[in-house]
Amino acid sequence: MKKCTIGLFSKIITFLVFAVFFIPLTGICFYIAFLYPQASQEERLLFLAGVPMFGGLIAFAIYRTFYLGLVWVEYDMENVIFHYSRKEGYRFRWEEIPGNRMQVERAGGGYIFYIQGNGKKRKIPLNRLSRGYKDFEKTMELMGVLHRIGAKTQEEFKRDAEKVFEQYQKYRETYTHSVQPKPEGDSVVCPDCQGKGLHLKKLPLLKVDVGKVCKTCGGSGYVPVYKSDFVEIPAGNIVKESKTQNPNYCDKQYIVYISPGDPRKKIRVNTYYLPQEEKVRICTHYDRGLCDTLEEYEKLPIEYIEEQAYGSWMDGAR
């Protein structure tokens, strides 16, 4: 019969816990209780109580590990035997799991088997760290146990995830620059996500776009238009259209334009604009002044322009 037992890693961790924690504590308690000359009577009594407490834990661990043995499972294509110890085992046919005497629960990266027999309740956990776990889980799948308890294997989760990625890839290939359907009412494309409703980033290894919902539009891809918040300028007044290059400014698209109505600060920067044939609609909330003339603008450092562009976006976002 095949076996599924507690893995070497779990055994090493258990050994280290006792070697680093319980055994030294037992030694410290014994030393202070019997050998340390400066300990008071109360201290000796306190540490004396620790000797049987920690020593008992060590003794039980040795008894359980070397005499009774740790839990393990033996199985073939007809039967499965759950060994709680070398002296206590429970045999079941696969079709009896789950049943009146045996229940199974999916827990984290494995399963917990609850057994009732001879007036006792036993719990036997097995997980991915157990030796022989993959073959045991595969056998449970073949025998229909996983189907009866409504659990999926890691391979099934992987297959489902691959299907989702394939569907998503096909959608993005078909609708590369897709924009959400426009809702009812007077609205415009969100300037932050460009109508996608998402901020996407490509994962090179998986070759897919992943991201999060745009906070500006709430994922709809559009924001309401309040006509008093927008003004129109001739398209010829656009001096520059670009995107911030400083990583601290989040790749904000912006325009530098000549404002036809301002006596001062006529050269301005805006991060919420909507080109419309020969005109451009700009939102006044996402707007900042740069300087008075084109000559002054040509002398401005790009760092200052991008700082003001990002600042105009933050002004509107507030």
JSON list of C-alpha atoms in Angstrom, two decimals, residues 39-191:
[
{"chain": "A", "resi": 39, "resn": "ALA", "atom": "CA", "xyz": [18.11, 32.25, 44.07]},
{"chain": "A", "resi": 40, "resn": "SER", "atom": "CA", "xyz": [15.61, 32.95, 46.84]},
{"chain": "A", "resi": 41, "resn": "GLN", "atom": "CA", "xyz": [13.20, 30.34, 48.20]},
{"chain": "A", "resi": 42, "resn": "GLU", "atom": "CA", "xyz": [10.29, 31.79, 46.22]},
{"chain": "A", "resi": 43, "resn": "GLU", "atom": "CA", "xyz": [12.32, 31.78, 43.00]},
{"chain": "A", "resi": 44, "resn": "ARG", "atom": "CA", "xyz": [13.39, 28.18, 43.55]},
{"chain": "A", "resi": 45, "resn": "LEU", "atom": "CA", "xyz": [9.76, 27.10, 44.02]},
{"chain": "A", "resi": 46, "resn": "LEU", "atom": "CA", "xyz": [8.70, 29.01, 40.90]},
{"chain": "A", "resi": 47, "resn": "PHE", "atom": "CA", "xyz": [11.34, 27.46, 38.69]},
{"chain": "A", "resi": 48, "resn": "LEU", "atom": "CA", "xyz": [10.83, 24.07, 40.30]},
{"chain": "A", "resi": 49, "resn": "ALA", "atom": "CA", "xyz": [7.29, 24.09, 38.90]},
{"chain": "A", "resi": 50, "resn": "GLY", "atom": "CA", "xyz": [8.75, 24.69, 35.44]},
{"chain": "A", "resi": 51, "resn": "VAL", "atom": "CA", "xyz": [10.85, 21.51, 35.53]},
{"chain": "A", "resi": 52, "resn": "PRO", "atom": "CA", "xyz": [7.95, 19.01, 35.36]},
{"chain": "A", "resi": 53, "resn": "MET", "atom": "CA", "xyz": [5.94, 21.30, 33.08]},
{"chain": "A", "resi": 54, "resn": "PHE", "atom": "CA", "xyz": [8.55, 21.68, 30.33]},
{"chain": "A", "resi": 55, "resn": "GLY", "atom": "CA", "xyz": [10.10, 18.30, 31.04]},
{"chain": "A", "resi": 56, "resn": "GLY", "atom": "CA", "xyz": [6.67, 16.68, 30.69]},
{"chain": "A", "resi": 57, "resn": "LEU", "atom": "CA", "xyz": [6.21, 18.26, 27.27]},
{"chain": "A", "resi": 58, "resn": "ILE", "atom": "CA", "xyz": [9.56, 16.89, 26.14]},
{"chain": "A", "resi": 59, "resn": "ALA", "atom": "CA", "xyz": [8.75, 13.45, 27.53]},
{"chain": "A", "resi": 60, "resn": "PHE", "atom": "CA", "xyz": [5.37, 13.41, 25.77]},
{"chain": "A", "resi": 61, "resn": "ALA", "atom": "CA", "xyz": [6.97, 14.49, 22.47]},
{"chain": "A", "resi": 62, "resn": "ILE", "atom": "CA", "xyz": [9.52, 11.65, 22.73]},
{"chain": "A", "resi": 63, "resn": "TYR", "atom": "CA", "xyz": [6.80, 9.16, 23.67]},
{"chain": "A", "resi": 64, "resn": "ARG", "atom": "CA", "xyz": [4.54, 10.27, 20.83]},
{"chain": "A", "resi": 65, "resn": "THR", "atom": "CA", "xyz": [7.27, 10.39, 18.19]},
{"chain": "A", "resi": 66, "resn": "PHE", "atom": "CA", "xyz": [9.32, 7.30, 18.94]},
{"chain": "A", "resi": 67, "resn": "TYR", "atom": "CA", "xyz": [6.87, 4.96, 20.69]},
{"chain": "A", "resi": 68, "resn": "LEU", "atom": "CA", "xyz": [3.40, 5.71, 19.31]},
{"chain": "A", "resi": 69, "resn": "GLY", "atom": "CA", "xyz": [4.55, 7.27, 16.04]},
{"chain": "A", "resi": 70, "resn": "LEU", "atom": "CA", "xyz": [3.15, 10.27, 14.18]},
{"chain": "A", "resi": 71, "resn": "VAL", "atom": "CA", "xyz": [-0.04, 10.17, 12.12]},
{"chain": "A", "resi": 72, "resn": "TRP", "atom": "CA", "xyz": [0.12, 8.65, 8.65]},
{"chain": "A", "resi": 73, "resn": "VAL", "atom": "CA", "xyz": [-2.15, 7.14, 5.99]},
{"chain": "A", "resi": 74, "resn": "GLU", "atom": "CA", "xyz": [-1.89, 3.93, 3.99]},
{"chain": "A", "resi": 75, "resn": "TYR", "atom": "CA", "xyz": [-4.07, 3.40, 0.94]},
{"chain": "A", "resi": 76, "resn": "ASP", "atom": "CA", "xyz": [-4.67, 1.56, -2.30]},
{"chain": "A", "resi": 77, "resn": "MET", "atom": "CA", "xyz": [-7.43, 1.79, -4.91]},
{"chain": "A", "resi": 78, "resn": "GLU", "atom": "CA", "xyz": [-10.00, 0.13, -2.61]},
{"chain": "A", "resi": 79, "resn": "ASN", "atom": "CA", "xyz": [-9.20, 0.95, 1.02]},
{"chain": "A", "resi": 80, "resn": "VAL", "atom": "CA", "xyz": [-7.56, 3.64, 3.09]},
{"chain": "A", "resi": 81, "resn": "ILE", "atom": "CA", "xyz": [-6.20, 3.21, 6.63]},
{"chain": "A", "resi": 82, "resn": "PHE", "atom": "CA", "xyz": [-5.77, 6.27, 8.87]},
{"chain": "A", "resi": 83, "resn": "HIS", "atom": "CA", "xyz": [-3.12, 5.61, 11.53]},
{"chain": "A", "resi": 84, "resn": "TYR", "atom": "CA", "xyz": [-3.47, 7.87, 14.56]},
{"chain": "A", "resi": 85, "resn": "SER", "atom": "CA", "xyz": [-0.58, 5.94, 16.14]},
{"chain": "A", "resi": 86, "resn": "ARG", "atom": "CA", "xyz": [1.14, 2.56, 15.81]},
{"chain": "A", "resi": 87, "resn": "LYS", "atom": "CA", "xyz": [-1.55, 1.07, 18.06]},
{"chain": "A", "resi": 88, "resn": "GLU", "atom": "CA", "xyz": [-4.59, 2.89, 16.68]},
{"chain": "A", "resi": 89, "resn": "GLY", "atom": "CA", "xyz": [-5.77, 2.74, 13.07]},
{"chain": "A", "resi": 90, "resn": "TYR", "atom": "CA", "xyz": [-9.08, 3.14, 11.22]},
{"chain": "A", "resi": 91, "resn": "ARG", "atom": "CA", "xyz": [-9.87, 1.37, 7.94]},
{"chain": "A", "resi": 92, "resn": "PHE", "atom": "CA", "xyz": [-12.40, 2.75, 5.42]},
{"chain": "A", "resi": 93, "resn": "ARG", "atom": "CA", "xyz": [-13.43, 1.99, 1.90]},
{"chain": "A", "resi": 94, "resn": "TRP", "atom": "CA", "xyz": [-13.15, 5.03, -0.36]},
{"chain": "A", "resi": 95, "resn": "GLU", "atom": "CA", "xyz": [-16.91, 5.15, -0.97]},
{"chain": "A", "resi": 96, "resn": "GLU", "atom": "CA", "xyz": [-17.43, 5.53, 2.82]},
{"chain": "A", "resi": 97, "resn": "ILE", "atom": "CA", "xyz": [-15.66, 8.90, 2.77]},
{"chain": "A", "resi": 98, "resn": "PRO", "atom": "CA", "xyz": [-17.33, 11.13, 3.81]},
{"chain": "A", "resi": 99, "resn": "GLY", "atom": "CA", "xyz": [-19.82, 9.22, 5.95]},
{"chain": "A", "resi": 100, "resn": "ASN", "atom": "CA", "xyz": [-21.22, 8.72, 9.43]},
{"chain": "A", "resi": 101, "resn": "ARG", "atom": "CA", "xyz": [-17.84, 7.87, 10.94]},
{"chain": "A", "resi": 102, "resn": "MET", "atom": "CA", "xyz": [-15.64, 10.04, 8.74]},
{"chain": "A", "resi": 103, "resn": "GLN", "atom": "CA", "xyz": [-15.84, 13.69, 7.74]},
{"chain": "A", "resi": 104, "resn": "VAL", "atom": "CA", "xyz": [-13.38, 15.64, 5.59]},
{"chain": "A", "resi": 105, "resn": "GLU", "atom": "CA", "xyz": [-12.71, 19.38, 5.62]},
{"chain": "A", "resi": 106, "resn": "ARG", "atom": "CA", "xyz": [-10.62, 21.41, 3.21]},
{"chain": "A", "resi": 107, "resn": "ALA", "atom": "CA", "xyz": [-8.27, 23.51, 5.34]},
{"chain": "A", "resi": 108, "resn": "GLY", "atom": "CA", "xyz": [-5.65, 25.84, 3.91]},
{"chain": "A", "resi": 109, "resn": "GLY", "atom": "CA", "xyz": [-3.30, 23.84, 1.75]},
{"chain": "A", "resi": 110, "resn": "GLY", "atom": "CA", "xyz": [-4.59, 20.41, 2.74]},
{"chain": "A", "resi": 111, "resn": "TYR", "atom": "CA", "xyz": [-7.34, 18.38, 4.39]},
{"chain": "A", "resi": 112, "resn": "ILE", "atom": "CA", "xyz": [-8.40, 17.48, 7.91]},
{"chain": "A", "resi": 113, "resn": "PHE", "atom": "CA", "xyz": [-9.99, 14.06, 8.47]},
{"chain": "A", "resi": 114, "resn": "TYR", "atom": "CA", "xyz": [-12.35, 13.78, 11.46]},
{"chain": "A", "resi": 115, "resn": "ILE", "atom": "CA", "xyz": [-12.82, 10.17, 12.62]},
{"chain": "A", "resi": 116, "resn": "GLN", "atom": "CA", "xyz": [-15.31, 8.86, 15.19]},
{"chain": "A", "resi": 117, "resn": "GLY", "atom": "CA", "xyz": [-14.77, 5.37, 16.52]},
{"chain": "A", "resi": 118, "resn": "ASN", "atom": "CA", "xyz": [-14.77, 3.45, 19.81]},
{"chain": "A", "resi": 119, "resn": "GLY", "atom": "CA", "xyz": [-16.08, 6.48, 21.64]},
{"chain": "A", "resi": 120, "resn": "LYS", "atom": "CA", "xyz": [-13.14, 8.60, 20.48]},
{"chain": "A", "resi": 121, "resn": "LYS", "atom": "CA", "xyz": [-12.83, 11.57, 18.15]},
{"chain": "A", "resi": 122, "resn": "ARG", "atom": "CA", "xyz": [-9.60, 11.75, 16.19]},
{"chain": "A", "resi": 123, "resn": "LYS", "atom": "CA", "xyz": [-8.31, 14.48, 13.90]},
{"chain": "A", "resi": 124, "resn": "ILE", "atom": "CA", "xyz": [-5.70, 13.65, 11.24]},
{"chain": "A", "resi": 125, "resn": "PRO", "atom": "CA", "xyz": [-4.34, 16.59, 9.20]},
{"chain": "A", "resi": 126, "resn": "LEU", "atom": "CA", "xyz": [-2.49, 16.22, 5.89]},
{"chain": "A", "resi": 127, "resn": "ASN", "atom": "CA", "xyz": [-1.17, 19.06, 3.74]},
{"chain": "A", "resi": 128, "resn": "ARG", "atom": "CA", "xyz": [1.17, 19.86, 0.86]},
{"chain": "A", "resi": 129, "resn": "LEU", "atom": "CA", "xyz": [4.19, 19.44, 3.16]},
{"chain": "A", "resi": 130, "resn": "SER", "atom": "CA", "xyz": [3.24, 15.81, 3.79]},
{"chain": "A", "resi": 131, "resn": "ARG", "atom": "CA", "xyz": [5.33, 13.23, 1.97]},
{"chain": "A", "resi": 132, "resn": "GLY", "atom": "CA", "xyz": [3.28, 11.53, -0.76]},
{"chain": "A", "resi": 133, "resn": "TYR", "atom": "CA", "xyz": [0.55, 14.19, -0.59]},
{"chain": "A", "resi": 134, "resn": "LYS", "atom": "CA", "xyz": [0.16, 14.77, -4.34]},
{"chain": "A", "resi": 135, "resn": "ASP", "atom": "CA", "xyz": [-0.41, 11.11, -5.10]},
{"chain": "A", "resi": 136, "resn": "PHE", "atom": "CA", "xyz": [-2.83, 10.81, -2.16]},
{"chain": "A", "resi": 137, "resn": "GLU", "atom": "CA", "xyz": [-4.84, 13.83, -3.35]},
{"chain": "A", "resi": 138, "resn": "LYS", "atom": "CA", "xyz": [-4.88, 12.43, -6.89]},
{"chain": "A", "resi": 139, "resn": "THR", "atom": "CA", "xyz": [-6.24, 9.13, -5.56]},
{"chain": "A", "resi": 140, "resn": "MET", "atom": "CA", "xyz": [-8.96, 11.00, -3.62]},
{"chain": "A", "resi": 141, "resn": "GLU", "atom": "CA", "xyz": [-9.91, 12.74, -6.85]},
{"chain": "A", "resi": 142, "resn": "LEU", "atom": "CA", "xyz": [-10.07, 9.45, -8.80]},
{"chain": "A", "resi": 143, "resn": "MET", "atom": "CA", "xyz": [-12.16, 7.81, -6.06]},
{"chain": "A", "resi": 144, "resn": "GLY", "atom": "CA", "xyz": [-14.63, 10.71, -6.09]},
{"chain": "A", "resi": 145, "resn": "VAL", "atom": "CA", "xyz": [-13.88, 11.93, -2.56]},
{"chain": "A", "resi": 146, "resn": "LEU", "atom": "CA", "xyz": [-13.11, 15.49, -3.65]},
{"chain": "A", "resi": 147, "resn": "HIS", "atom": "CA", "xyz": [-16.28, 15.64, -5.72]},
{"chain": "A", "resi": 148, "resn": "ARG", "atom": "CA", "xyz": [-18.37, 14.46, -2.76]},
{"chain": "A", "resi": 149, "resn": "ILE", "atom": "CA", "xyz": [-16.93, 17.10, -0.41]},
{"chain": "A", "resi": 150, "resn": "GLY", "atom": "CA", "xyz": [-17.07, 19.84, -3.07]},
{"chain": "A", "resi": 151, "resn": "ALA", "atom": "CA", "xyz": [-13.31, 20.51, -3.17]},
{"chain": "A", "resi": 152, "resn": "LYS", "atom": "CA", "xyz": [-11.00, 21.29, -6.07]},
{"chain": "A", "resi": 153, "resn": "THR", "atom": "CA", "xyz": [-7.43, 20.13, -6.51]},
{"chain": "A", "resi": 154, "resn": "GLN", "atom": "CA", "xyz": [-4.54, 22.49, -7.15]},
{"chain": "A", "resi": 155, "resn": "GLU", "atom": "CA", "xyz": [-4.47, 21.32, -10.76]},
{"chain": "A", "resi": 156, "resn": "GLU", "atom": "CA", "xyz": [-8.17, 22.21, -11.17]},
{"chain": "A", "resi": 157, "resn": "PHE", "atom": "CA", "xyz": [-7.56, 25.66, -9.71]},
{"chain": "A", "resi": 158, "resn": "LYS", "atom": "CA", "xyz": [-4.66, 26.09, -12.13]},
{"chain": "A", "resi": 159, "resn": "ARG", "atom": "CA", "xyz": [-6.76, 24.97, -15.12]},
{"chain": "A", "resi": 160, "resn": "ASP", "atom": "CA", "xyz": [-9.57, 27.38, -14.15]},
{"chain": "A", "resi": 161, "resn": "ALA", "atom": "CA", "xyz": [-7.09, 30.24, -13.76]},
{"chain": "A", "resi": 162, "resn": "GLU", "atom": "CA", "xyz": [-5.55, 29.48, -17.17]},
{"chain": "A", "resi": 163, "resn": "LYS", "atom": "CA", "xyz": [-9.03, 29.56, -18.76]},
{"chain": "A", "resi": 164, "resn": "VAL", "atom": "CA", "xyz": [-9.72, 32.96, -17.21]},
{"chain": "A", "resi": 165, "resn": "PHE", "atom": "CA", "xyz": [-6.38, 34.30, -18.46]},
{"chain": "A", "resi": 166, "resn": "GLU", "atom": "CA", "xyz": [-7.07, 32.94, -21.96]},
{"chain": "A", "resi": 167, "resn": "GLN", "atom": "CA", "xyz": [-10.50, 34.60, -22.04]},
{"chain": "A", "resi": 168, "resn": "TYR", "atom": "CA", "xyz": [-9.02, 37.86, -20.82]},
{"chain": "A", "resi": 169, "resn": "GLN", "atom": "CA", "xyz": [-6.22, 37.72, -23.41]},
{"chain": "A", "resi": 170, "resn": "LYS", "atom": "CA", "xyz": [-8.72, 37.14, -26.22]},
{"chain": "A", "resi": 171, "resn": "TYR", "atom": "CA", "xyz": [-10.83, 40.06, -25.01]},
{"chain": "A", "resi": 172, "resn": "ARG", "atom": "CA", "xyz": [-7.84, 42.42, -24.82]},
{"chain": "A", "resi": 173, "resn": "GLU", "atom": "CA", "xyz": [-6.61, 41.29, -28.27]},
{"chain": "A", "resi": 174, "resn": "THR", "atom": "CA", "xyz": [-10.06, 41.91, -29.77]},
{"chain": "A", "resi": 175, "resn": "TYR", "atom": "CA", "xyz": [-10.66, 45.20, -27.93]},
{"chain": "A", "resi": 176, "resn": "THR", "atom": "CA", "xyz": [-7.16, 46.58, -27.54]},
{"chain": "A", "resi": 177, "resn": "HIS", "atom": "CA", "xyz": [-8.24, 50.17, -26.92]},
{"chain": "A", "resi": 178, "resn": "SER", "atom": "CA", "xyz": [-11.73, 49.40, -25.70]},
{"chain": "A", "resi": 179, "resn": "VAL", "atom": "CA", "xyz": [-13.75, 52.10, -23.98]},
{"chain": "A", "resi": 180, "resn": "GLN", "atom": "CA", "xyz": [-16.67, 51.44, -21.67]},
{"chain": "A", "resi": 181, "resn": "PRO", "atom": "CA", "xyz": [-20.18, 52.09, -23.09]},
{"chain": "A", "resi": 182, "resn": "LYS", "atom": "CA", "xyz": [-21.25, 55.66, -22.41]},
{"chain": "A", "resi": 183, "resn": "PRO", "atom": "CA", "xyz": [-23.80, 56.00, -19.60]},
{"chain": "A", "resi": 184, "resn": "GLU", "atom": "CA", "xyz": [-26.95, 58.10, -19.83]},
{"chain": "A", "resi": 185, "resn": "GLY", "atom": "CA", "xyz": [-26.69, 61.82, -19.17]},
{"chain": "A", "resi": 186, "resn": "ASP", "atom": "CA", "xyz": [-24.14, 64.46, -20.08]},
{"chain": "A", "resi": 187, "resn": "SER", "atom": "CA", "xyz": [-20.72, 62.89, -19.46]},
{"chain": "A", "resi": 188, "resn": "VAL", "atom": "CA", "xyz": [-17.23, 62.80, -20.92]},
{"chain": "A", "resi": 189, "resn": "VAL", "atom": "CA", "xyz": [-14.44, 60.23, -21.07]},
{"chain": "A", "resi": 190, "resn": "CYS", "atom": "CA", "xyz": [-12.51, 60.03, -17.82]},
{"chain": "A", "resi": 191, "resn": "PRO", "atom": "CA", "xyz": [-9.17, 61.82, -18.30]}
]
